[in-house]
Short mmCIF file of N, CA and C in Angstrom, two decimals:
data_model
loop_
_atom_site.label_atom_id
_atom_site.label_comp_id
_atom_site.label_asym_id
_atom_site.label_seq_id
_atom_site.Cartn_x
_atom_site.Cartn_y
_atom_site.Cartn_z
N GLU A 1 0.85 -1.18 0.00
CA GLU A 1 0.00 0.00 0.00
C GLU A 1 0.89 1.24 0.00
N ALA A 2 0.61 2.13 -0.89
CA ALA A 2 1.38 3.37 -0.97
C ALA A 2 1.09 4.25 0.24
N VAL A 3 2.14 4.85 0.78
CA VAL A 3 2.01 5.74 1.93
C VAL A 3 2.41 7.15 1.53
N SER A 4 3.57 7.26 0.86
CA SER A 4 4.12 8.58 0.56
C SER A 4 4.78 8.56 -0.81
N ILE A 5 5.04 9.76 -1.30
CA ILE A 5 5.82 9.93 -2.51
C ILE A 5 6.85 11.00 -2.22
N HIS A 6 8.06 10.76 -2.68
CA HIS A 6 9.11 11.77 -2.57
C HIS A 6 9.07 12.56 -3.87
N ALA A 7 8.62 13.79 -3.78
CA ALA A 7 8.43 14.62 -4.97
C ALA A 7 9.77 14.98 -5.60
N PRO A 8 9.76 15.26 -6.90
CA PRO A 8 11.01 15.64 -7.59
C PRO A 8 11.54 16.96 -7.07
N PHE A 9 12.86 17.12 -7.12
CA PHE A 9 13.48 18.35 -6.65
C PHE A 9 14.85 18.51 -7.29
N GLY A 10 15.38 19.71 -7.19
CA GLY A 10 16.73 20.00 -7.65
C GLY A 10 16.78 20.52 -9.07
N GLY A 11 17.92 21.06 -9.43
CA GLY A 11 18.10 21.62 -10.75
C GLY A 11 17.14 22.77 -10.97
N ALA A 12 16.41 22.72 -12.06
CA ALA A 12 15.43 23.78 -12.38
C ALA A 12 14.11 23.57 -11.64
N LEU A 13 14.05 22.58 -10.77
CA LEU A 13 12.85 22.31 -9.98
C LEU A 13 13.15 22.54 -8.50
N ASP A 14 13.43 23.78 -8.14
CA ASP A 14 13.80 24.09 -6.77
C ASP A 14 12.85 25.13 -6.21
N LEU A 15 12.26 24.84 -5.06
CA LEU A 15 11.29 25.72 -4.44
C LEU A 15 11.88 27.03 -3.94
N ALA A 16 13.20 27.11 -3.85
CA ALA A 16 13.86 28.32 -3.37
C ALA A 16 14.61 29.05 -4.48
N ASP A 17 14.46 28.60 -5.71
CA ASP A 17 15.18 29.20 -6.84
C ASP A 17 14.85 30.68 -6.96
N SER A 18 15.84 31.49 -7.30
CA SER A 18 15.59 32.92 -7.47
C SER A 18 14.76 33.21 -8.70
N ASN A 19 14.69 32.27 -9.64
CA ASN A 19 13.90 32.44 -10.85
C ASN A 19 12.47 31.97 -10.58
N PRO A 20 11.49 32.89 -10.65
CA PRO A 20 10.11 32.48 -10.34
C PRO A 20 9.57 31.41 -11.29
N HIS A 21 10.04 31.38 -12.53
CA HIS A 21 9.60 30.34 -13.47
C HIS A 21 10.04 28.96 -13.00
N HIS A 22 11.25 28.87 -12.45
CA HIS A 22 11.73 27.60 -11.92
C HIS A 22 10.92 27.19 -10.69
N ARG A 23 10.61 28.15 -9.82
CA ARG A 23 9.79 27.83 -8.64
C ARG A 23 8.41 27.33 -9.06
N HIS A 24 7.81 27.99 -10.04
CA HIS A 24 6.49 27.56 -10.51
C HIS A 24 6.56 26.17 -11.14
N ALA A 25 7.63 25.90 -11.88
CA ALA A 25 7.80 24.55 -12.46
C ALA A 25 7.95 23.51 -11.36
N ALA A 26 8.68 23.85 -10.29
CA ALA A 26 8.84 22.92 -9.17
C ALA A 26 7.50 22.66 -8.50
N ILE A 27 6.72 23.71 -8.28
CA ILE A 27 5.40 23.54 -7.67
C ILE A 27 4.54 22.64 -8.55
N GLY A 28 4.56 22.88 -9.86
CA GLY A 28 3.78 22.05 -10.78
C GLY A 28 4.19 20.59 -10.74
N ALA A 29 5.51 20.33 -10.72
CA ALA A 29 5.99 18.95 -10.67
C ALA A 29 5.58 18.26 -9.37
N ILE A 30 5.61 19.01 -8.28
CA ILE A 30 5.23 18.43 -6.99
C ILE A 30 3.73 18.16 -6.95
N LEU A 31 2.93 19.06 -7.53
CA LEU A 31 1.49 18.82 -7.58
C LEU A 31 1.15 17.61 -8.46
N THR A 32 1.94 17.38 -9.49
CA THR A 32 1.76 16.18 -10.32
C THR A 32 2.07 14.93 -9.49
N ALA A 33 3.15 14.98 -8.71
CA ALA A 33 3.48 13.86 -7.82
C ALA A 33 2.38 13.65 -6.79
N ALA A 34 1.82 14.75 -6.29
CA ALA A 34 0.74 14.67 -5.30
C ALA A 34 -0.48 13.96 -5.90
N ALA A 35 -0.80 14.30 -7.14
CA ALA A 35 -1.93 13.64 -7.81
C ALA A 35 -1.67 12.14 -7.96
N ALA A 36 -0.42 11.78 -8.22
CA ALA A 36 -0.08 10.36 -8.38
C ALA A 36 -0.26 9.60 -7.06
N ILE A 37 0.23 10.17 -5.96
CA ILE A 37 0.12 9.45 -4.68
C ILE A 37 -1.35 9.37 -4.25
N ARG A 38 -2.13 10.39 -4.56
CA ARG A 38 -3.55 10.35 -4.23
C ARG A 38 -4.23 9.20 -4.98
N ARG A 39 -3.89 9.03 -6.28
CA ARG A 39 -4.47 7.94 -7.08
C ARG A 39 -4.07 6.57 -6.52
N LEU A 40 -2.89 6.48 -5.93
CA LEU A 40 -2.40 5.22 -5.38
C LEU A 40 -2.89 4.96 -3.96
N GLY A 41 -3.61 5.92 -3.40
CA GLY A 41 -4.16 5.74 -2.06
C GLY A 41 -3.29 6.24 -0.93
N GLY A 42 -2.15 6.85 -1.24
CA GLY A 42 -1.28 7.41 -0.21
C GLY A 42 -1.72 8.80 0.18
N ARG A 43 -1.08 9.35 1.22
CA ARG A 43 -1.49 10.67 1.71
C ARG A 43 -0.35 11.64 1.92
N LEU A 44 0.90 11.19 1.94
CA LEU A 44 2.02 12.07 2.28
C LEU A 44 2.82 12.45 1.04
N VAL A 45 3.05 13.76 0.89
CA VAL A 45 3.85 14.29 -0.21
C VAL A 45 5.11 14.89 0.40
N VAL A 46 6.24 14.18 0.26
CA VAL A 46 7.50 14.60 0.87
C VAL A 46 8.25 15.50 -0.11
N VAL A 47 8.66 16.68 0.39
CA VAL A 47 9.35 17.65 -0.46
C VAL A 47 10.60 18.17 0.24
N HIS A 48 11.56 18.58 -0.57
CA HIS A 48 12.74 19.28 -0.07
C HIS A 48 12.48 20.78 -0.20
N PRO A 49 12.78 21.57 0.83
CA PRO A 49 12.61 23.01 0.69
C PRO A 49 13.56 23.61 -0.34
N SER A 50 14.74 22.99 -0.49
CA SER A 50 15.70 23.47 -1.48
C SER A 50 16.82 22.45 -1.65
N ASP A 51 17.45 22.53 -2.81
CA ASP A 51 18.64 21.74 -3.10
C ASP A 51 19.80 22.68 -3.46
N ILE A 52 19.64 23.96 -3.08
CA ILE A 52 20.64 24.99 -3.40
C ILE A 52 21.65 25.10 -2.26
N GLU A 53 22.93 25.08 -2.61
CA GLU A 53 23.97 25.25 -1.60
C GLU A 53 23.93 26.66 -1.04
N ARG A 54 24.10 26.76 0.28
CA ARG A 54 24.02 28.02 1.00
C ARG A 54 25.10 29.02 0.55
N ASN A 55 26.32 28.55 0.34
CA ASN A 55 27.43 29.44 0.00
C ASN A 55 27.15 30.23 -1.27
N GLY A 56 27.39 31.55 -1.20
CA GLY A 56 27.23 32.42 -2.35
C GLY A 56 25.80 32.83 -2.61
N GLN A 57 24.87 32.45 -1.75
CA GLN A 57 23.45 32.77 -1.94
C GLN A 57 23.01 33.85 -0.97
N HIS A 58 21.98 34.57 -1.35
CA HIS A 58 21.29 35.47 -0.43
C HIS A 58 20.32 34.57 0.35
N VAL A 59 20.81 34.03 1.45
CA VAL A 59 20.10 32.98 2.17
C VAL A 59 18.70 33.40 2.58
N GLU A 60 18.54 34.61 3.11
CA GLU A 60 17.23 35.05 3.57
C GLU A 60 16.22 35.08 2.42
N ALA A 61 16.65 35.55 1.25
CA ALA A 61 15.75 35.60 0.09
C ALA A 61 15.37 34.20 -0.36
N ARG A 62 16.33 33.28 -0.37
CA ARG A 62 16.03 31.92 -0.79
C ARG A 62 15.10 31.23 0.21
N LEU A 63 15.32 31.47 1.51
CA LEU A 63 14.43 30.91 2.52
C LEU A 63 13.01 31.44 2.34
N ALA A 64 12.89 32.73 2.06
CA ALA A 64 11.57 33.32 1.86
C ALA A 64 10.88 32.72 0.64
N ASP A 65 11.64 32.51 -0.45
CA ASP A 65 11.07 31.88 -1.64
C ASP A 65 10.61 30.46 -1.34
N ALA A 66 11.43 29.72 -0.61
CA ALA A 66 11.06 28.34 -0.24
C ALA A 66 9.79 28.34 0.60
N ALA A 67 9.71 29.24 1.58
CA ALA A 67 8.54 29.28 2.46
C ALA A 67 7.27 29.62 1.68
N ARG A 68 7.36 30.57 0.75
CA ARG A 68 6.19 30.92 -0.06
C ARG A 68 5.75 29.73 -0.92
N SER A 69 6.72 29.06 -1.52
CA SER A 69 6.40 27.90 -2.35
C SER A 69 5.76 26.79 -1.51
N LEU A 70 6.31 26.54 -0.35
CA LEU A 70 5.78 25.49 0.53
C LEU A 70 4.39 25.84 1.03
N ALA A 71 4.12 27.12 1.27
CA ALA A 71 2.78 27.53 1.70
C ALA A 71 1.75 27.22 0.61
N ILE A 72 2.10 27.48 -0.63
CA ILE A 72 1.20 27.17 -1.76
C ILE A 72 0.95 25.67 -1.82
N LEU A 73 2.03 24.89 -1.71
CA LEU A 73 1.90 23.44 -1.77
C LEU A 73 1.10 22.89 -0.60
N SER A 74 1.32 23.42 0.57
CA SER A 74 0.60 22.94 1.75
C SER A 74 -0.89 23.16 1.58
N GLU A 75 -1.28 24.33 1.11
CA GLU A 75 -2.70 24.62 0.90
C GLU A 75 -3.30 23.69 -0.14
N ASN A 76 -2.58 23.49 -1.26
CA ASN A 76 -3.07 22.59 -2.30
C ASN A 76 -3.20 21.17 -1.80
N CYS A 77 -2.21 20.70 -1.07
CA CYS A 77 -2.27 19.35 -0.52
C CYS A 77 -3.45 19.21 0.44
N ARG A 78 -3.59 20.16 1.33
CA ARG A 78 -4.68 20.10 2.31
C ARG A 78 -6.04 20.03 1.61
N HIS A 79 -6.23 20.86 0.59
CA HIS A 79 -7.51 20.86 -0.13
C HIS A 79 -7.71 19.55 -0.91
N GLY A 80 -6.62 18.87 -1.23
CA GLY A 80 -6.72 17.60 -1.95
C GLY A 80 -6.74 16.39 -1.04
N GLY A 81 -6.84 16.60 0.27
CA GLY A 81 -6.88 15.48 1.21
C GLY A 81 -5.53 14.84 1.45
N LEU A 82 -4.46 15.58 1.16
CA LEU A 82 -3.09 15.08 1.34
C LEU A 82 -2.37 15.91 2.40
N THR A 83 -1.22 15.43 2.80
CA THR A 83 -0.40 16.15 3.76
C THR A 83 0.95 16.44 3.15
N LEU A 84 1.35 17.71 3.14
CA LEU A 84 2.69 18.09 2.71
C LEU A 84 3.64 17.79 3.86
N VAL A 85 4.75 17.12 3.54
CA VAL A 85 5.74 16.75 4.55
C VAL A 85 7.08 17.30 4.09
N ILE A 86 7.63 18.22 4.88
CA ILE A 86 8.86 18.93 4.51
C ILE A 86 10.06 18.20 5.11
N GLU A 87 10.96 17.76 4.22
CA GLU A 87 12.13 17.00 4.65
C GLU A 87 13.26 17.92 5.10
N SER A 88 13.94 17.50 6.15
CA SER A 88 15.12 18.24 6.62
C SER A 88 16.24 18.09 5.59
N PRO A 89 16.75 19.23 5.08
CA PRO A 89 17.78 19.17 4.04
C PRO A 89 19.17 18.83 4.59
N LEU A 90 20.07 18.56 3.67
CA LEU A 90 21.48 18.40 4.03
C LEU A 90 21.97 19.70 4.66
N PRO A 91 22.95 19.63 5.57
CA PRO A 91 23.36 20.82 6.32
C PRO A 91 23.96 21.95 5.49
N HIS A 92 24.50 21.67 4.31
CA HIS A 92 25.11 22.73 3.51
C HIS A 92 24.13 23.39 2.55
N LEU A 93 22.87 22.94 2.58
CA LEU A 93 21.86 23.47 1.67
C LEU A 93 20.99 24.52 2.38
N ILE A 94 20.36 25.36 1.57
CA ILE A 94 19.41 26.34 2.10
C ILE A 94 18.35 25.58 2.91
N GLY A 95 18.13 26.01 4.13
CA GLY A 95 17.16 25.35 5.01
C GLY A 95 17.74 24.21 5.81
N GLY A 96 19.01 23.85 5.57
CA GLY A 96 19.61 22.69 6.22
C GLY A 96 20.09 22.93 7.63
N HIS A 97 20.22 24.18 8.04
CA HIS A 97 20.57 24.49 9.42
C HIS A 97 19.27 24.46 10.23
N PRO A 98 19.28 23.89 11.43
CA PRO A 98 18.04 23.80 12.20
C PRO A 98 17.31 25.13 12.37
N ASP A 99 18.03 26.24 12.55
CA ASP A 99 17.36 27.53 12.69
C ASP A 99 16.68 27.94 11.39
N GLU A 100 17.29 27.64 10.26
CA GLU A 100 16.67 27.94 8.97
C GLU A 100 15.44 27.06 8.76
N PHE A 101 15.56 25.80 9.12
CA PHE A 101 14.44 24.87 8.97
C PHE A 101 13.27 25.33 9.84
N ALA A 102 13.57 25.76 11.07
CA ALA A 102 12.53 26.28 11.96
C ALA A 102 11.89 27.53 11.38
N TRP A 103 12.69 28.39 10.77
CA TRP A 103 12.18 29.63 10.16
C TRP A 103 11.17 29.29 9.07
N ILE A 104 11.54 28.32 8.22
CA ILE A 104 10.64 27.90 7.15
C ILE A 104 9.34 27.35 7.73
N LEU A 105 9.45 26.44 8.68
CA LEU A 105 8.25 25.80 9.25
C LEU A 105 7.32 26.82 9.89
N ALA A 106 7.88 27.86 10.48
CA ALA A 106 7.06 28.89 11.13
C ALA A 106 6.22 29.66 10.12
N ARG A 107 6.59 29.59 8.85
CA ARG A 107 5.90 30.35 7.81
C ARG A 107 5.00 29.49 6.92
N VAL A 108 4.88 28.23 7.28
CA VAL A 108 4.01 27.32 6.55
C VAL A 108 2.93 26.86 7.52
N ASP A 109 1.68 26.81 7.05
CA ASP A 109 0.58 26.51 7.97
C ASP A 109 0.80 25.18 8.69
N GLY A 110 0.13 25.06 9.80
CA GLY A 110 0.32 23.92 10.69
C GLY A 110 -0.09 22.58 10.13
N SER A 111 -0.78 22.55 8.99
CA SER A 111 -1.12 21.25 8.40
C SER A 111 0.09 20.57 7.78
N ALA A 112 1.12 21.35 7.44
CA ALA A 112 2.35 20.77 6.89
C ALA A 112 3.10 20.05 8.01
N ARG A 113 3.68 18.94 7.66
CA ARG A 113 4.40 18.12 8.63
C ARG A 113 5.88 18.05 8.27
N VAL A 114 6.63 17.27 9.05
CA VAL A 114 8.08 17.18 8.90
C VAL A 114 8.50 15.73 8.66
N CYS A 115 9.46 15.58 7.76
CA CYS A 115 10.17 14.32 7.55
C CYS A 115 11.61 14.56 7.97
N LEU A 116 12.08 13.83 8.95
CA LEU A 116 13.48 13.93 9.34
C LEU A 116 14.27 12.86 8.60
N ASP A 117 15.31 13.30 7.93
CA ASP A 117 16.23 12.40 7.24
C ASP A 117 17.39 12.15 8.20
N THR A 118 17.52 10.91 8.65
CA THR A 118 18.55 10.60 9.65
C THR A 118 19.96 10.89 9.13
N GLY A 119 20.19 10.61 7.86
CA GLY A 119 21.51 10.86 7.29
C GLY A 119 21.83 12.34 7.23
N HIS A 120 20.87 13.14 6.79
CA HIS A 120 21.07 14.59 6.71
C HIS A 120 21.34 15.16 8.10
N ALA A 121 20.52 14.75 9.07
CA ALA A 121 20.67 15.26 10.43
C ALA A 121 22.02 14.86 11.03
N ALA A 122 22.45 13.64 10.78
CA ALA A 122 23.73 13.16 11.33
C ALA A 122 24.90 13.94 10.73
N LEU A 123 24.85 14.20 9.43
CA LEU A 123 25.95 14.94 8.81
C LEU A 123 26.09 16.34 9.39
N GLY A 124 24.97 16.93 9.81
CA GLY A 124 25.02 18.26 10.42
C GLY A 124 25.16 18.21 11.93
N GLY A 125 25.22 17.02 12.50
CA GLY A 125 25.31 16.90 13.95
C GLY A 125 24.11 17.53 14.65
N ALA A 126 22.93 17.43 14.01
CA ALA A 126 21.79 18.20 14.48
C ALA A 126 20.55 17.35 14.75
N TRP A 127 20.69 16.06 14.98
CA TRP A 127 19.51 15.22 15.18
C TRP A 127 18.62 15.74 16.30
N HIS A 128 19.20 16.00 17.47
CA HIS A 128 18.39 16.44 18.61
C HIS A 128 17.74 17.79 18.36
N ARG A 129 18.47 18.70 17.77
CA ARG A 129 17.91 20.03 17.48
C ARG A 129 16.79 19.92 16.45
N LEU A 130 16.98 19.10 15.41
CA LEU A 130 15.93 18.93 14.41
C LEU A 130 14.71 18.23 15.00
N MET A 131 14.91 17.30 15.90
CA MET A 131 13.78 16.67 16.59
C MET A 131 12.98 17.73 17.35
N ALA A 132 13.69 18.64 18.00
CA ALA A 132 13.02 19.71 18.74
C ALA A 132 12.27 20.64 17.79
N VAL A 133 12.88 20.96 16.67
CA VAL A 133 12.24 21.83 15.68
C VAL A 133 10.99 21.15 15.12
N ALA A 134 11.09 19.88 14.81
CA ALA A 134 9.95 19.14 14.25
C ALA A 134 8.81 19.07 15.25
N GLY A 135 9.13 18.81 16.51
CA GLY A 135 8.10 18.73 17.54
C GLY A 135 6.98 17.80 17.16
N ASP A 136 5.75 18.25 17.39
CA ASP A 136 4.59 17.40 17.11
C ASP A 136 4.23 17.37 15.62
N ARG A 137 5.04 18.04 14.79
CA ARG A 137 4.80 18.00 13.34
C ARG A 137 5.52 16.82 12.68
N LEU A 138 6.32 16.09 13.45
CA LEU A 138 7.03 14.94 12.89
C LEU A 138 6.03 13.89 12.41
N ALA A 139 6.13 13.54 11.12
CA ALA A 139 5.18 12.59 10.54
C ALA A 139 5.85 11.46 9.77
N HIS A 140 7.13 11.61 9.45
CA HIS A 140 7.78 10.66 8.56
C HIS A 140 9.29 10.70 8.84
N VAL A 141 9.95 9.58 8.65
CA VAL A 141 11.40 9.51 8.84
C VAL A 141 12.01 8.80 7.64
N HIS A 142 13.04 9.39 7.08
CA HIS A 142 13.86 8.69 6.09
C HIS A 142 15.03 8.10 6.84
N ALA A 143 14.96 6.83 7.12
CA ALA A 143 15.99 6.15 7.91
C ALA A 143 17.07 5.62 6.99
N ASN A 144 18.20 6.28 7.02
CA ASN A 144 19.35 5.85 6.24
C ASN A 144 20.62 6.21 6.98
N ASP A 145 21.68 5.52 6.68
CA ASP A 145 22.94 5.66 7.39
C ASP A 145 23.99 6.27 6.47
N ASN A 146 25.08 6.72 7.08
CA ASN A 146 26.22 7.20 6.31
C ASN A 146 27.48 7.01 7.16
N ARG A 147 28.60 7.31 6.54
CA ARG A 147 29.89 7.14 7.23
C ARG A 147 30.42 8.46 7.77
N GLY A 148 29.56 9.48 7.84
CA GLY A 148 29.94 10.74 8.46
C GLY A 148 30.51 11.79 7.53
N THR A 149 30.62 11.49 6.25
CA THR A 149 31.20 12.45 5.30
C THR A 149 30.24 12.79 4.18
N TRP A 150 29.57 11.80 3.64
CA TRP A 150 28.68 11.96 2.49
C TRP A 150 27.30 11.45 2.82
N ASP A 151 26.34 11.84 2.00
CA ASP A 151 24.97 11.36 2.13
C ASP A 151 24.87 10.01 1.42
N ASP A 152 25.46 8.98 2.04
CA ASP A 152 25.62 7.67 1.41
C ASP A 152 24.32 6.91 1.21
N HIS A 153 23.29 7.19 1.99
CA HIS A 153 22.02 6.45 1.96
C HIS A 153 22.24 4.95 2.12
N LEU A 154 23.03 4.60 3.12
CA LEU A 154 23.27 3.19 3.45
C LEU A 154 22.12 2.65 4.27
N PRO A 155 21.92 1.36 4.26
CA PRO A 155 20.92 0.77 5.17
C PRO A 155 21.32 1.05 6.62
N PRO A 156 20.33 1.29 7.49
CA PRO A 156 20.64 1.52 8.91
C PRO A 156 21.54 0.42 9.47
N GLY A 157 22.58 0.86 10.18
CA GLY A 157 23.53 -0.06 10.79
C GLY A 157 24.80 -0.28 9.98
N GLU A 158 24.84 0.21 8.74
CA GLU A 158 26.03 0.02 7.91
C GLU A 158 26.94 1.24 7.90
N GLY A 159 26.61 2.24 8.68
CA GLY A 159 27.44 3.45 8.76
C GLY A 159 27.77 3.77 10.20
N THR A 160 27.85 5.05 10.50
CA THR A 160 28.31 5.48 11.83
C THR A 160 27.22 6.12 12.68
N ILE A 161 25.99 6.17 12.22
CA ILE A 161 24.91 6.80 12.98
C ILE A 161 24.59 5.97 14.22
N ASP A 162 24.33 6.66 15.33
CA ASP A 162 23.98 6.03 16.60
C ASP A 162 22.49 5.69 16.58
N TRP A 163 22.16 4.48 16.11
CA TRP A 163 20.77 4.09 15.94
C TRP A 163 20.04 3.90 17.26
N LYS A 164 20.75 3.53 18.29
CA LYS A 164 20.10 3.41 19.60
C LYS A 164 19.56 4.76 20.04
N GLU A 165 20.32 5.81 19.80
CA GLU A 165 19.87 7.16 20.17
C GLU A 165 18.73 7.63 19.26
N ILE A 166 18.82 7.32 17.97
CA ILE A 166 17.74 7.69 17.05
C ILE A 166 16.44 7.02 17.50
N VAL A 167 16.49 5.72 17.76
CA VAL A 167 15.31 4.98 18.18
C VAL A 167 14.78 5.52 19.51
N ARG A 168 15.68 5.78 20.45
CA ARG A 168 15.26 6.30 21.76
C ARG A 168 14.50 7.61 21.60
N THR A 169 15.03 8.54 20.82
CA THR A 169 14.39 9.84 20.69
C THR A 169 13.09 9.74 19.89
N LEU A 170 13.03 8.84 18.93
CA LEU A 170 11.78 8.66 18.19
C LEU A 170 10.70 8.06 19.10
N LYS A 171 11.09 7.12 19.94
CA LYS A 171 10.12 6.56 20.90
C LYS A 171 9.63 7.63 21.86
N ASP A 172 10.55 8.49 22.32
CA ASP A 172 10.16 9.58 23.23
C ASP A 172 9.19 10.55 22.54
N ALA A 173 9.40 10.76 21.26
CA ALA A 173 8.51 11.68 20.51
C ALA A 173 7.15 11.08 20.35
#
């Protein structure tokens, strides 16, 4: 049974892109993915706020663009009986710092939820902070491991992530 779909992202499909045409194309692609998961009986539409590296960017402007795009998507998903789920980005990307992620979430209505990516959080050393930011909006987890340098997407237990701590904090949540 389908539960979620990971919507397309990156390149010219970025919700934080400075080019409004690219943002609109990203929104359209995500809404197409949303329609697909609805047809399959799922309810969660997982999206990345951005795939743009922070360095050399006007971070505040990109965060604002991402938040506006996510607000549009959240409203569309809600009206379609779906839930928008915003994934925690890699630490070097726009929105990947816990404070940036919190800033984005504060500007998207409360129906939007959070997907924590264990690999992304581990690379930024921010699992506990991201858990706090997600709070009661936590709805989905991408459980994957890495060796502490790259986003390897290894099966849990094949890298260096402390899975006992991940499981403990998820149970507490």
